[in-house]
């Protein structure tokens, strides 16, 4: 594949967010080294080395099937629910090995909030959607504490004023954008450090997408966020760093500005300009 000219990249009218560079001084939250992952014979991740920094948004981009979701699953060990998988390498969370034998997987998963591609609230009340995980993990006890947490999380996602009179209605009755913010509130309720988002805006309309992007930017102050997106404009708007994947390998990693304005790898150039993927 030929390296593209500057003109080709200029044709891709990228609108970078206000913070398209890494934030100096932020520590490493997740340190991935020599990570390999297999589904049976399928070698889905090949020798990944990646440091994810705290209080930043890291975007994972790349064509379908390149291993993005698999990498998110390795972070919270949810791949362990898929039979016939194998992993090698190391992942440190706050300098601790998340695959250490003495580590409690449910407690590890509590530290990772997960927001899925399609809003997937439980078929229960708005209130219980937020309260459920927190109660399960013993984050809160009793009615007053639970109510306060539900309100706090719904305020964090800008949903409180919209739903405060609908707390007993099913979460599934909200609009798509509201449901996705409810799912973010549910993820926040267990008091995680890291929020993993797998194409969180792909089912949302442009307005709900913009609201979610604002929310992601605001949450960045307190959480480490890893987001998968197929929308290059979205990656450019919300993230500080971007990792580019291709066929299970990480081909390039850098500040969002570098990846979108001065990508070095021909595969990155081709992917972000829409030549394939
Ligand atoms: N449960 C599974 N069993 C077997 N193979 C799987 C499984 N899940 C994913 N794979 C394979 O692993 C590779 C990586 O898949 P993954 O879902 O991580 O890609 P992705 O980058 O998230 O793709 P997309 O953008 O389409 O969501 C693909 O070859 C896929 O077919
Ligand atoms: Mg995926």
CSV table of C-alpha atoms and ligand atoms in Angstrom, one decimal:
chain,number,residue,atom,x,y,z
A,1,UNK,CA,0.0,0.0,0.0
A,2,UNK,CA,1.4,3.4,-0.9
A,3,UNK,CA,1.9,6.2,1.6
A,4,UNK,CA,-0.7,8.9,1.0
A,5,UNK,CA,0.1,12.4,0.1
A,6,UNK,CA,-0.7,15.3,2.4
A,7,UNK,CA,-3.6,16.2,0.2
A,8,UNK,CA,-5.3,12.9,0.9
A,9,UNK,CA,-5.1,13.6,4.6
A,10,UNK,CA,-6.4,17.1,4.2
A,11,UNK,CA,-9.4,15.7,2.4
A,12,UNK,CA,-10.3,14.0,5.6
A,13,UNK,CA,-11.7,17.1,7.4
A,14,UNK,CA,-11.0,16.1,11.0
A,15,UNK,CA,-12.5,18.1,13.8
A,16,UNK,CA,-10.3,17.5,16.8
A,17,UNK,CA,-11.8,17.9,20.3
A,18,UNK,CA,-10.4,20.6,22.6
A,19,UNK,CA,-7.9,18.2,24.2
A,20,UNK,CA,-6.5,16.0,21.4
A,21,UNK,CA,-3.2,15.5,23.2
A,22,UNK,CA,-2.2,13.4,26.2
A,23,UNK,CA,-2.3,15.2,29.5
A,24,UNK,CA,1.2,15.6,30.9
A,25,UNK,CA,1.6,14.1,34.4
A,26,UNK,CA,-1.2,11.6,34.3
A,27,UNK,CA,-0.1,8.2,35.5
A,28,UNK,CA,-0.4,4.8,33.8
A,29,UNK,CA,-3.7,3.2,34.9
A,30,UNK,CA,-3.5,0.0,32.8
A,31,UNK,CA,-0.3,-1.4,31.5
A,32,UNK,CA,-0.7,-4.2,28.9
A,33,UNK,CA,2.4,-6.1,27.9
A,34,UNK,CA,3.0,-8.9,25.4
A,35,UNK,CA,-0.7,-9.7,25.4
A,36,UNK,CA,-1.9,-12.6,23.2
A,37,UNK,CA,-5.4,-14.0,23.0
A,38,UNK,CA,-6.9,-16.9,21.2
A,39,UNK,CA,-10.5,-18.1,20.6
A,40,UNK,CA,-9.7,-21.8,20.0
A,41,UNK,CA,-7.4,-21.6,16.9
A,42,UNK,CA,-8.2,-17.9,16.2
A,43,UNK,CA,-5.2,-15.7,17.3
A,44,UNK,CA,-7.3,-12.6,18.0
A,45,UNK,CA,-4.7,-10.4,19.7
A,46,UNK,CA,-1.0,-10.5,18.8
A,47,UNK,CA,1.6,-9.3,21.2
A,48,UNK,CA,-0.2,-6.1,22.3
A,49,UNK,CA,1.9,-3.6,24.3
A,50,UNK,CA,-0.2,-0.6,25.4
A,51,UNK,CA,-0.3,1.8,28.3
A,52,UNK,CA,-3.6,3.4,29.1
A,53,UNK,CA,-3.4,6.6,31.1
A,54,UNK,CA,-5.7,7.7,34.0
A,55,UNK,CA,-8.2,10.5,33.5
A,56,UNK,CA,-7.9,10.3,29.7
A,57,UNK,CA,-10.1,8.9,27.0
A,58,UNK,CA,-8.3,6.2,24.9
A,59,UNK,CA,-10.0,5.3,21.7
A,60,UNK,CA,-9.5,1.9,20.1
A,61,UNK,CA,-10.1,2.0,16.3
A,62,UNK,CA,-9.7,-0.4,13.4
A,63,UNK,CA,-11.7,-2.5,11.0
A,64,UNK,CA,-14.3,-5.0,12.1
A,65,UNK,CA,-12.8,-8.2,13.5
A,66,UNK,CA,-9.4,-6.6,14.4
A,67,UNK,CA,-9.7,-7.5,18.1
A,68,UNK,CA,-11.0,-4.3,19.8
A,69,UNK,CA,-13.8,-5.9,21.8
A,70,UNK,CA,-11.6,-8.8,22.7
A,71,UNK,CA,-9.1,-6.4,24.2
A,72,UNK,CA,-11.8,-4.7,26.3
A,73,UNK,CA,-12.9,-8.2,27.4
A,74,UNK,CA,-9.4,-9.0,28.5
A,75,UNK,CA,-9.3,-5.9,30.7
A,76,UNK,CA,-12.3,-6.9,32.9
A,77,UNK,CA,-11.7,-10.7,32.4
A,78,UNK,CA,-15.2,-11.0,30.9
A,79,UNK,CA,-13.7,-13.2,28.2
A,80,UNK,CA,-13.5,-15.9,30.9
A,81,UNK,CA,-17.2,-16.5,30.2
A,82,UNK,CA,-16.3,-17.6,26.6
A,83,UNK,CA,-15.2,-21.3,26.6
A,84,UNK,CA,-12.1,-22.4,24.7
A,85,UNK,CA,-10.1,-19.1,25.1
A,86,UNK,CA,-6.5,-18.7,26.0
A,87,UNK,CA,-4.5,-15.7,27.1
A,88,UNK,CA,-0.8,-15.0,27.6
A,89,UNK,CA,1.0,-11.8,28.7
A,90,UNK,CA,0.4,-9.4,31.5
A,91,UNK,CA,-2.2,-6.7,32.3
A,92,UNK,CA,-1.5,-4.5,35.3
A,93,UNK,CA,-4.2,-2.3,36.8
A,94,UNK,CA,-2.7,0.3,39.2
A,95,UNK,CA,0.6,-1.9,39.1
A,96,UNK,CA,-1.3,-5.0,40.1
A,97,UNK,CA,-1.6,-8.1,37.9
A,98,UNK,CA,-5.3,-8.6,37.1
A,99,UNK,CA,-4.6,-12.2,36.4
A,100,UNK,CA,-3.0,-12.9,39.8
A,101,UNK,CA,-4.4,-16.0,41.3
A,102,UNK,CA,-5.3,-14.3,44.6
A,103,UNK,CA,-7.4,-11.7,42.9
A,104,UNK,CA,-11.2,-11.8,43.2
A,105,UNK,CA,-12.8,-11.6,39.7
A,106,UNK,CA,-16.1,-10.1,40.8
A,107,UNK,CA,-14.2,-7.3,42.7
A,108,UNK,CA,-12.0,-6.7,39.6
A,109,UNK,CA,-15.1,-6.5,37.4
A,110,UNK,CA,-16.6,-4.0,39.8
A,111,UNK,CA,-13.7,-1.7,39.1
A,112,UNK,CA,-14.6,-1.7,35.4
A,113,UNK,CA,-17.9,-0.1,34.2
A,114,UNK,CA,-19.2,-1.5,30.9
A,115,UNK,CA,-21.3,0.4,28.4
A,116,UNK,CA,-22.5,-1.7,25.5
A,117,UNK,CA,-23.2,-0.9,21.9
A,118,UNK,CA,-27.0,-1.0,22.2
A,119,UNK,CA,-28.5,0.6,25.3
A,120,UNK,CA,-29.4,-2.4,27.4
A,121,UNK,CA,-31.2,-1.3,30.6
A,122,UNK,CA,-32.6,-4.1,32.7
A,123,UNK,CA,-36.4,-4.4,32.3
A,124,UNK,CA,-36.8,-2.9,35.8
A,125,UNK,CA,-37.4,0.6,37.1
A,126,UNK,CA,-35.1,3.4,36.4
A,127,UNK,CA,-34.2,3.5,40.1
A,128,UNK,CA,-33.4,-0.2,40.3
A,129,UNK,CA,-31.3,-0.1,37.1
A,130,UNK,CA,-28.9,2.1,38.9
A,131,UNK,CA,-29.3,0.6,42.4
A,132,UNK,CA,-28.9,-3.1,41.5
A,133,UNK,CA,-25.2,-3.4,40.9
A,134,UNK,CA,-24.4,-1.1,43.8
A,135,UNK,CA,-26.5,-3.2,46.2
A,136,UNK,CA,-25.0,-6.4,44.8
A,137,UNK,CA,-21.5,-5.2,45.4
A,138,UNK,CA,-22.3,-3.8,48.8
A,139,UNK,CA,-21.5,-0.2,47.7
A,140,UNK,CA,-24.6,1.0,49.5
A,141,UNK,CA,-27.0,-0.3,52.3
A,142,UNK,CA,-30.5,0.8,53.1
A,143,UNK,CA,-33.0,3.0,51.4
A,144,UNK,CA,-31.6,6.5,52.1
A,145,UNK,CA,-28.1,5.6,51.0
A,146,UNK,CA,-29.4,3.9,47.9
A,147,UNK,CA,-31.6,6.8,46.9
A,148,UNK,CA,-28.8,9.2,47.4
A,149,UNK,CA,-26.5,7.1,45.2
A,150,UNK,CA,-29.2,6.8,42.5
A,151,UNK,CA,-29.7,10.5,42.4
A,152,UNK,CA,-25.9,11.2,42.4
A,153,UNK,CA,-25.3,8.8,39.4
A,154,UNK,CA,-28.3,10.1,37.5
A,155,UNK,CA,-27.1,13.7,38.0
A,156,UNK,CA,-23.6,12.7,36.9
A,157,UNK,CA,-25.0,11.6,33.5
A,158,UNK,CA,-27.3,14.7,33.2
A,159,UNK,CA,-30.4,12.5,33.5
A,160,UNK,CA,-31.8,13.4,36.9
A,161,UNK,CA,-34.0,16.3,35.8
A,162,UNK,CA,-35.4,14.3,33.0
A,163,UNK,CA,-36.3,11.2,35.0
A,164,UNK,CA,-36.8,12.3,38.6
A,165,UNK,CA,-40.5,11.9,38.3
A,166,UNK,CA,-40.2,8.6,36.4
A,167,UNK,CA,-37.9,6.7,38.8
A,168,UNK,CA,-40.5,3.8,39.1
A,169,UNK,CA,-41.1,3.5,35.4
A,170,UNK,CA,-39.2,0.8,33.4
A,171,UNK,CA,-35.8,2.0,32.2
A,172,UNK,CA,-36.7,0.5,28.8
A,173,UNK,CA,-39.5,3.2,28.4
A,174,UNK,CA,-36.9,6.0,28.1
A,175,UNK,CA,-35.7,7.3,24.8
A,176,UNK,CA,-32.6,5.6,23.2
A,177,UNK,CA,-30.3,8.4,24.3
A,178,UNK,CA,-31.7,8.5,27.8
A,179,UNK,CA,-31.4,4.7,28.0
A,180,UNK,CA,-27.7,4.9,27.1
A,181,UNK,CA,-27.1,7.6,29.8
A,182,UNK,CA,-29.0,5.4,32.2
A,183,UNK,CA,-26.6,2.6,31.3
A,184,UNK,CA,-23.7,4.9,32.0
A,185,UNK,CA,-25.3,5.8,35.4
A,186,UNK,CA,-25.6,2.1,36.1
A,187,UNK,CA,-21.9,1.6,35.3
A,188,UNK,CA,-21.0,4.5,37.6
A,189,UNK,CA,-23.0,3.1,40.5
A,190,UNK,CA,-20.6,0.4,41.4
A,191,UNK,CA,-17.9,3.1,41.9
A,192,UNK,CA,-15.5,1.9,39.1
A,193,UNK,CA,-12.1,3.4,38.2
A,194,UNK,CA,-12.3,2.5,34.5
A,195,UNK,CA,-15.2,2.8,32.1
A,196,UNK,CA,-15.1,0.5,29.1
A,197,UNK,CA,-17.4,1.6,26.2
A,198,UNK,CA,-17.9,-0.6,23.2
A,199,UNK,CA,-19.3,1.6,20.4
A,200,UNK,CA,-21.6,3.3,22.9
A,201,UNK,CA,-23.1,5.8,20.4
A,202,UNK,CA,-23.7,3.5,17.4
A,203,UNK,CA,-27.4,3.2,18.1
A,204,UNK,CA,-28.0,6.9,18.9
A,205,UNK,CA,-29.2,9.8,16.8
A,206,UNK,CA,-26.8,12.8,16.3
A,207,UNK,CA,-28.3,14.8,19.2
A,208,UNK,CA,-28.1,11.9,21.7
A,209,UNK,CA,-24.6,11.2,20.4
A,210,UNK,CA,-23.5,14.8,21.1
A,211,UNK,CA,-24.9,14.6,24.6
A,212,UNK,CA,-23.1,11.3,25.2
A,213,UNK,CA,-19.8,12.7,23.9
A,214,UNK,CA,-20.1,15.7,26.2
A,215,UNK,CA,-20.7,13.3,29.1
A,216,UNK,CA,-17.7,11.3,28.2
A,217,UNK,CA,-15.6,14.4,28.2
A,218,UNK,CA,-16.9,15.4,31.6
A,219,UNK,CA,-16.4,11.9,33.1
A,220,UNK,CA,-12.8,12.0,31.9
A,221,UNK,CA,-11.9,14.2,35.0
A,222,UNK,CA,-12.6,11.3,37.4
A,223,UNK,CA,-12.3,8.1,35.4
A,224,UNK,CA,-10.1,6.3,32.9
A,225,UNK,CA,-12.2,5.7,29.8
A,226,UNK,CA,-11.5,3.3,27.0
A,227,UNK,CA,-13.9,3.7,24.1
A,228,UNK,CA,-14.3,1.6,20.9
A,229,UNK,CA,-15.7,3.6,18.0
A,230,UNK,CA,-16.1,3.2,14.2
A,231,UNK,CA,-16.7,6.9,13.9
A,232,UNK,CA,-13.4,8.6,13.2
A,233,UNK,CA,-14.9,12.1,14.0
A,234,UNK,CA,-16.1,10.8,17.3
A,235,UNK,CA,-12.6,9.4,18.2
A,236,UNK,CA,-11.1,12.7,17.2
A,237,UNK,CA,-13.6,14.7,19.3
A,238,UNK,CA,-13.5,12.7,22.5
A,239,UNK,CA,-10.2,11.0,22.9
A,240,UNK,CA,-6.7,12.1,23.9
A,241,UNK,CA,-5.0,9.0,22.7
A,242,UNK,CA,-5.8,6.5,20.0
A,243,UNK,CA,-4.7,3.0,19.4
A,244,UNK,CA,-5.1,1.6,15.9
A,245,UNK,CA,-5.7,-2.1,15.4
A,246,UNK,CA,-5.4,-4.3,12.3
A,247,UNK,CA,-5.9,-8.1,12.2
A,248,UNK,CA,-5.2,-8.5,15.9
A,249,UNK,CA,-2.1,-6.3,15.9
A,250,UNK,CA,-1.7,-2.7,17.2
A,251,UNK,CA,-0.2,-0.9,14.3
A,252,UNK,CA,0.0,2.6,15.8
A,253,UNK,CA,-0.6,4.4,19.1
A,254,UNK,CA,-0.3,8.1,19.9
A,255,UNK,CA,-2.0,11.3,20.7
A,256,UNK,CA,-5.3,11.8,18.9
A,257,UNK,CA,-3.9,14.8,17.1
A,258,UNK,CA,-0.9,12.8,15.8
A,259,UNK,CA,-3.0,9.9,14.7
A,260,UNK,CA,-5.5,12.0,12.9
A,261,UNK,CA,-3.3,14.7,11.5
A,262,UNK,CA,0.1,13.0,11.1
A,263,UNK,CA,-0.4,9.3,11.1
A,264,UNK,CA,2.8,7.4,10.4
A,265,UNK,CA,1.6,4.0,9.4
A,266,UNK,CA,0.1,3.5,5.9
A,267,UNK,CA,-2.6,1.3,7.4
A,268,UNK,CA,-3.7,4.1,9.8
A,269,UNK,CA,-3.7,6.6,7.0
A,270,UNK,CA,-5.9,4.3,4.9
A,271,UNK,CA,-8.2,3.5,7.7
A,272,UNK,CA,-8.9,7.0,9.0
A,273,UNK,CA,-9.4,8.3,5.5
A,274,UNK,CA,-12.0,5.6,4.8
A,275,UNK,CA,-10.0,3.7,2.2
A,276,UNK,CA,-10.8,0.4,3.9
A,277,UNK,CA,-12.6,-1.0,6.9
B,1,LIG,N1,-16.8,-15.6,20.9
B,1,LIG,C1,-15.9,-15.8,19.9
B,1,LIG,N2,-15.6,-17.0,19.5
B,1,LIG,C2,-14.7,-17.2,18.5
B,1,LIG,N3,-14.1,-16.2,17.8
B,1,LIG,C3,-14.4,-14.9,18.2
B,1,LIG,C4,-15.3,-14.7,19.3
B,1,LIG,N4,-15.5,-13.3,19.4
B,1,LIG,C5,-14.6,-12.8,18.5
B,1,LIG,N5,-14.0,-13.7,17.8
B,1,LIG,C6,-13.0,-13.5,16.7
B,1,LIG,O1,-11.9,-12.8,17.2
B,1,LIG,C7,-11.5,-11.8,16.3
B,1,LIG,C8,-11.6,-10.4,16.9
B,1,LIG,O2,-13.0,-10.1,17.2
B,1,LIG,P1,-13.5,-8.8,18.0
B,1,LIG,O3,-14.9,-9.0,18.3
B,1,LIG,O4,-12.6,-8.6,19.1
B,1,LIG,O5,-13.3,-7.7,16.9
B,1,LIG,P2,-13.7,-6.2,16.8
B,1,LIG,O6,-12.6,-5.4,16.5
B,1,LIG,O7,-14.4,-5.8,18.1
B,1,LIG,O8,-14.8,-6.1,15.6
B,1,LIG,P3,-16.1,-5.2,15.4
B,1,LIG,O9,-15.6,-3.9,15.0
B,1,LIG,O10,-16.8,-5.9,14.3
B,1,LIG,O11,-16.9,-5.2,16.7
B,1,LIG,C9,-12.4,-11.9,15.0
B,1,LIG,O12,-11.7,-12.7,14.1
B,1,LIG,C10,-13.6,-12.7,15.6
B,1,LIG,O13,-14.3,-13.4,14.6
B,2,LIG,MG1,-16.4,-5.2,18.6
